[in-house]
Amino acid sequence: MVLRSIAALAAASALLLTGCASDPLAEQYREGSGKNYIAGDGTISEFAEPQRGEPIEFSGETVDGGTFDSADTLGDVTIVNFWYAGCAPCRVEAPILEDVSQQFGDEGVSFVGVNVRDQAGTAASFEETYGVTYPSILDVESGTAQLAFAGPVPAAAVPTTIVLDQEGRVAARVLGQLTDASILESIIDGLLAEQQA
């Protein structure tokens, strides 16, 4: 009887552990690589207009000492990229984001970064190294920009890129590194076409 109970407990534990092992975020934490971030898997989620919820409002001090307020970009498609300097995928995608920001700069599209970990000097050095010209909010102290996105479509990994429609509602999210400009270009084109329809 005791042996059967132990066997049942062992089987239940194995089943529970198997369920945990299928969680990629948990696996990254357990691997102990010391990379200091949880990478997303590149999953792209797009939301039809009726599913977009309420507009996201956020603001903060920027790397250069200015301020950013999401109210200033209403009417534009707004790309919000969560990043920090020590994040390897952030370094890889920075030139892609900058290229797309230049491509759509005159078409009613705004870009803003949300730096989740660095102080101004470190963030400024990153922006200079990778030629980033759009503003980034320093959110390490307050976390208020991250909190604004903590609803149904959070920035659950770094990097994460969230696309807001012209009304400031979440229209798409790329969870993890943006690997190709065409992904973002396609999302932006769709949202610009919505406005013209």
GROMACS .gro file of C-alpha atoms in nm:
model
  197
    1MET     CA    1   0.000   0.000   0.000
    2VAL     CA    2   0.277   0.244   0.095
    3LEU     CA    3   0.471   0.148  -0.219
    4ARG     CA    4   0.164   0.213  -0.434
    5SER     CA    5   0.122   0.557  -0.274
    6ILE     CA    6   0.487   0.641  -0.334
    7ALA     CA    7   0.460   0.526  -0.696
    8ALA     CA    8   0.146   0.735  -0.749
    9LEU     CA    9   0.316   1.038  -0.595
   10ALA     CA   10   0.622   0.987  -0.816
   11ALA     CA   11   0.404   0.956  -1.128
   12ALA     CA   12   0.211   1.272  -1.039
   13SER     CA   13   0.536   1.461  -0.975
   14ALA     CA   14   0.680   1.347  -1.307
   15LEU     CA   15   0.364   1.460  -1.486
   16LEU     CA   16   0.377   1.798  -1.313
   17LEU     CA   17   0.744   1.844  -1.399
   18THR     CA   18   0.680   1.747  -1.759
   19GLY     CA   19   0.414   2.019  -1.779
   20CYS     CA   20   0.659   2.275  -1.642
   21ALA     CA   21   0.932   2.170  -1.884
   22SER     CA   22   0.721   2.272  -2.182
   23ASP     CA   23   0.725   2.638  -2.074
   24PRO     CA   24   1.003   2.809  -2.277
   25LEU     CA   25   1.029   3.103  -2.035
   26ALA     CA   26   1.071   2.867  -1.738
   27GLU     CA   27   1.330   2.667  -1.931
   28GLN     CA   28   1.533   2.981  -2.004
   29TYR     CA   29   1.530   3.073  -1.637
   30ARG     CA   30   1.634   2.723  -1.528
   31GLU     CA   31   1.918   2.696  -1.779
   32GLY     CA   32   2.118   2.944  -1.572
   33SER     CA   33   2.297   3.097  -1.870
   34GLY     CA   34   2.334   3.431  -1.693
   35LYS     CA   35   2.215   3.621  -2.001
   36ASN     CA   36   1.997   3.833  -1.770
   37TYR     CA   37   1.688   3.840  -1.989
   38ILE     CA   38   1.404   3.613  -2.090
   39ALA     CA   39   1.387   3.600  -2.467
   40GLY     CA   40   1.059   3.574  -2.649
   41ASP     CA   41   1.013   3.322  -2.926
   42GLY     CA   42   0.929   3.572  -3.200
   43THR     CA   43   0.556   3.508  -3.178
   44ILE     CA   44   0.357   3.769  -3.369
   45SER     CA   45   0.007   3.852  -3.245
   46GLU     CA   46  -0.221   4.079  -3.445
   47PHE     CA   47  -0.554   4.210  -3.320
   48ALA     CA   48  -0.853   4.304  -3.535
   49GLU     CA   49  -1.006   4.643  -3.463
   50PRO     CA   50  -1.287   4.513  -3.238
   51GLN     CA   51  -1.032   4.327  -3.020
   52ARG     CA   52  -0.796   4.616  -2.949
   53GLY     CA   53  -0.936   4.739  -2.621
   54GLU     CA   54  -0.869   5.080  -2.473
   55PRO     CA   55  -0.592   5.320  -2.580
   56ILE     CA   56  -0.264   5.284  -2.391
   57GLU     CA   57  -0.146   5.602  -2.222
   58PHE     CA   58   0.217   5.631  -2.115
   59SER     CA   59   0.488   5.889  -2.078
   60GLY     CA   60   0.833   5.939  -1.933
   61GLU     CA   61   1.168   6.108  -1.940
   62THR     CA   62   1.376   6.029  -2.246
   63VAL     CA   63   1.742   5.936  -2.275
   64ASP     CA   64   1.832   6.291  -2.385
   65GLY     CA   65   1.653   6.450  -2.088
   66GLY     CA   66   1.336   6.542  -2.275
   67THR     CA   67   0.990   6.396  -2.227
   68PHE     CA   68   0.768   6.167  -2.429
   69ASP     CA   69   0.390   6.148  -2.398
   70SER     CA   70   0.182   5.900  -2.597
   71ALA     CA   71  -0.082   6.171  -2.640
   72ASP     CA   72   0.161   6.344  -2.878
   73THR     CA   73   0.156   6.049  -3.120
   74LEU     CA   74  -0.221   5.995  -3.134
   75GLY     CA   75  -0.321   5.991  -3.499
   76ASP     CA   76   0.000   5.807  -3.590
   77VAL     CA   77   0.073   5.438  -3.593
   78THR     CA   78   0.313   5.412  -3.298
   79ILE     CA   79   0.582   5.147  -3.264
   80VAL     CA   80   0.690   5.086  -2.902
   81ASN     CA   81   1.005   4.880  -2.855
   82PHE     CA   82   1.106   4.749  -2.510
   83TRP     CA   83   1.484   4.712  -2.485
   84TYR     CA   84   1.805   4.757  -2.287
   85ALA     CA   85   2.171   4.782  -2.387
   86GLY     CA   86   2.294   4.446  -2.253
   87CYS     CA   87   2.028   4.250  -2.441
   88ALA     CA   88   2.189   4.075  -2.740
   89PRO     CA   89   1.865   4.045  -2.943
   90CYS     CA   90   1.804   4.418  -2.882
   91ARG     CA   91   2.139   4.494  -3.045
   92VAL     CA   92   2.054   4.276  -3.346
   93GLU     CA   93   1.713   4.433  -3.406
   94ALA     CA   94   1.812   4.798  -3.342
   95PRO     CA   95   1.925   4.864  -3.703
   96ILE     CA   96   1.606   4.701  -3.836
   97LEU     CA   97   1.388   4.926  -3.621
   98GLU     CA   98   1.586   5.234  -3.720
   99ASP     CA   99   1.558   5.149  -4.091
  100VAL     CA  100   1.181   5.105  -4.066
  101SER     CA  101   1.148   5.429  -3.867
  102GLN     CA  102   1.332   5.615  -4.144
  103GLN     CA  103   1.126   5.446  -4.414
  104PHE     CA  104   0.793   5.550  -4.258
  105GLY     CA  105   0.904   5.876  -4.097
  106ASP     CA  106   0.690   6.095  -4.322
  107GLU     CA  107   0.386   5.867  -4.337
  108GLY     CA  108   0.222   5.912  -3.997
  109VAL     CA  109   0.429   5.654  -3.810
  110SER     CA  110   0.610   5.726  -3.482
  111PHE     CA  111   0.867   5.518  -3.295
  112VAL     CA  112   0.956   5.520  -2.927
  113GLY     CA  113   1.175   5.291  -2.722
  114VAL     CA  114   1.118   5.194  -2.360
  115ASN     CA  115   1.448   5.119  -2.190
  116VAL     CA  116   1.371   4.882  -1.904
  117ARG     CA  117   1.710   4.857  -1.734
  118ASP     CA  118   1.970   5.125  -1.815
  119GLN     CA  119   2.064   5.468  -1.689
  120ALA     CA  120   2.085   5.756  -1.938
  121GLY     CA  121   2.457   5.723  -2.017
  122THR     CA  122   2.439   5.354  -2.104
  123ALA     CA  123   2.122   5.400  -2.310
  124ALA     CA  124   2.270   5.699  -2.496
  125SER     CA  125   2.583   5.501  -2.581
  126PHE     CA  126   2.368   5.221  -2.724
  127GLU     CA  127   2.166   5.467  -2.934
  128GLU     CA  128   2.484   5.626  -3.069
  129THR     CA  129   2.646   5.290  -3.150
  130TYR     CA  130   2.340   5.161  -3.338
  131GLY     CA  131   2.232   5.491  -3.493
  132VAL     CA  132   1.895   5.504  -3.319
  133THR     CA  133   1.736   5.843  -3.381
  134TYR     CA  134   1.388   5.801  -3.229
  135PRO     CA  135   1.336   5.876  -2.857
  136SER     CA  136   1.347   5.622  -2.576
  137ILE     CA  137   1.188   5.651  -2.234
  138LEU     CA  138   1.406   5.559  -1.936
  139ASP     CA  139   1.170   5.333  -1.742
  140VAL     CA  140   1.409   5.156  -1.504
  141GLU     CA  141   1.326   5.366  -1.198
  142SER     CA  142   0.948   5.402  -1.220
  143GLY     CA  143   0.837   5.121  -1.448
  144THR     CA  144   0.528   5.327  -1.536
  145ALA     CA  145   0.556   5.276  -1.912
  146GLN     CA  146   0.589   4.900  -1.865
  147LEU     CA  147   0.295   4.904  -1.626
  148ALA     CA  148   0.079   5.082  -1.885
  149PHE     CA  149   0.122   4.778  -2.112
  150ALA     CA  150   0.068   4.518  -1.837
  151GLY     CA  151  -0.289   4.440  -1.943
  152PRO     CA  152  -0.395   4.174  -2.191
  153VAL     CA  153  -0.091   4.217  -2.420
  154PRO     CA  154   0.211   4.274  -2.193
  155ALA     CA  155   0.571   4.310  -2.303
  156ALA     CA  156   0.647   3.969  -2.151
  157ALA     CA  157   1.003   3.944  -2.283
  158VAL     CA  158   1.285   4.174  -2.384
  159PRO     CA  159   1.287   4.274  -2.658
  160THR     CA  160   0.920   4.312  -2.736
  161THR     CA  161   0.776   4.539  -3.003
  162ILE     CA  162   0.416   4.658  -2.967
  163VAL     CA  163   0.235   4.839  -3.247
  164LEU     CA  164  -0.038   5.086  -3.154
  165ASP     CA  165  -0.301   5.193  -3.404
  166GLN     CA  166  -0.384   5.557  -3.471
  167GLU     CA  167  -0.610   5.563  -3.164
  168GLY     CA  168  -0.334   5.432  -2.935
  169ARG     CA  169  -0.475   5.078  -2.906
  170VAL     CA  170  -0.262   4.763  -2.924
  171ALA     CA  171  -0.287   4.630  -3.280
  172ALA     CA  172   0.009   4.391  -3.281
  173ARG     CA  173   0.292   4.250  -3.068
  174VAL     CA  174   0.617   4.080  -3.161
  175LEU     CA  175   0.731   3.888  -2.854
  176GLY     CA  176   1.108   3.863  -2.886
  177GLN     CA  177   1.359   3.973  -3.146
  178LEU     CA  178   1.229   4.129  -3.465
  179THR     CA  179   1.418   3.931  -3.728
  180ASP     CA  180   1.303   4.097  -4.047
  181ALA     CA  181   1.191   4.447  -4.143
  182SER     CA  182   0.915   4.307  -4.366
  183ILE     CA  183   0.723   4.180  -4.060
  184LEU     CA  184   0.693   4.529  -3.916
  185GLU     CA  185   0.644   4.692  -4.257
  186SER     CA  186   0.348   4.464  -4.326
  187ILE     CA  187   0.183   4.545  -3.991
  188ILE     CA  188   0.233   4.919  -4.045
  189ASP     CA  189   0.102   4.906  -4.402
  190GLY     CA  190  -0.214   4.730  -4.279
  191LEU     CA  191  -0.278   4.993  -4.014
  192LEU     CA  192  -0.216   5.283  -4.254
  193ALA     CA  193  -0.459   5.122  -4.499
  194GLU     CA  194  -0.722   5.101  -4.219
  195GLN     CA  195  -0.707   5.477  -4.180
  196GLN     CA  196  -0.760   5.533  -4.552
  197ALA     CA  197  -1.054   5.290  -4.574
   0.00000   0.00000   0.00000
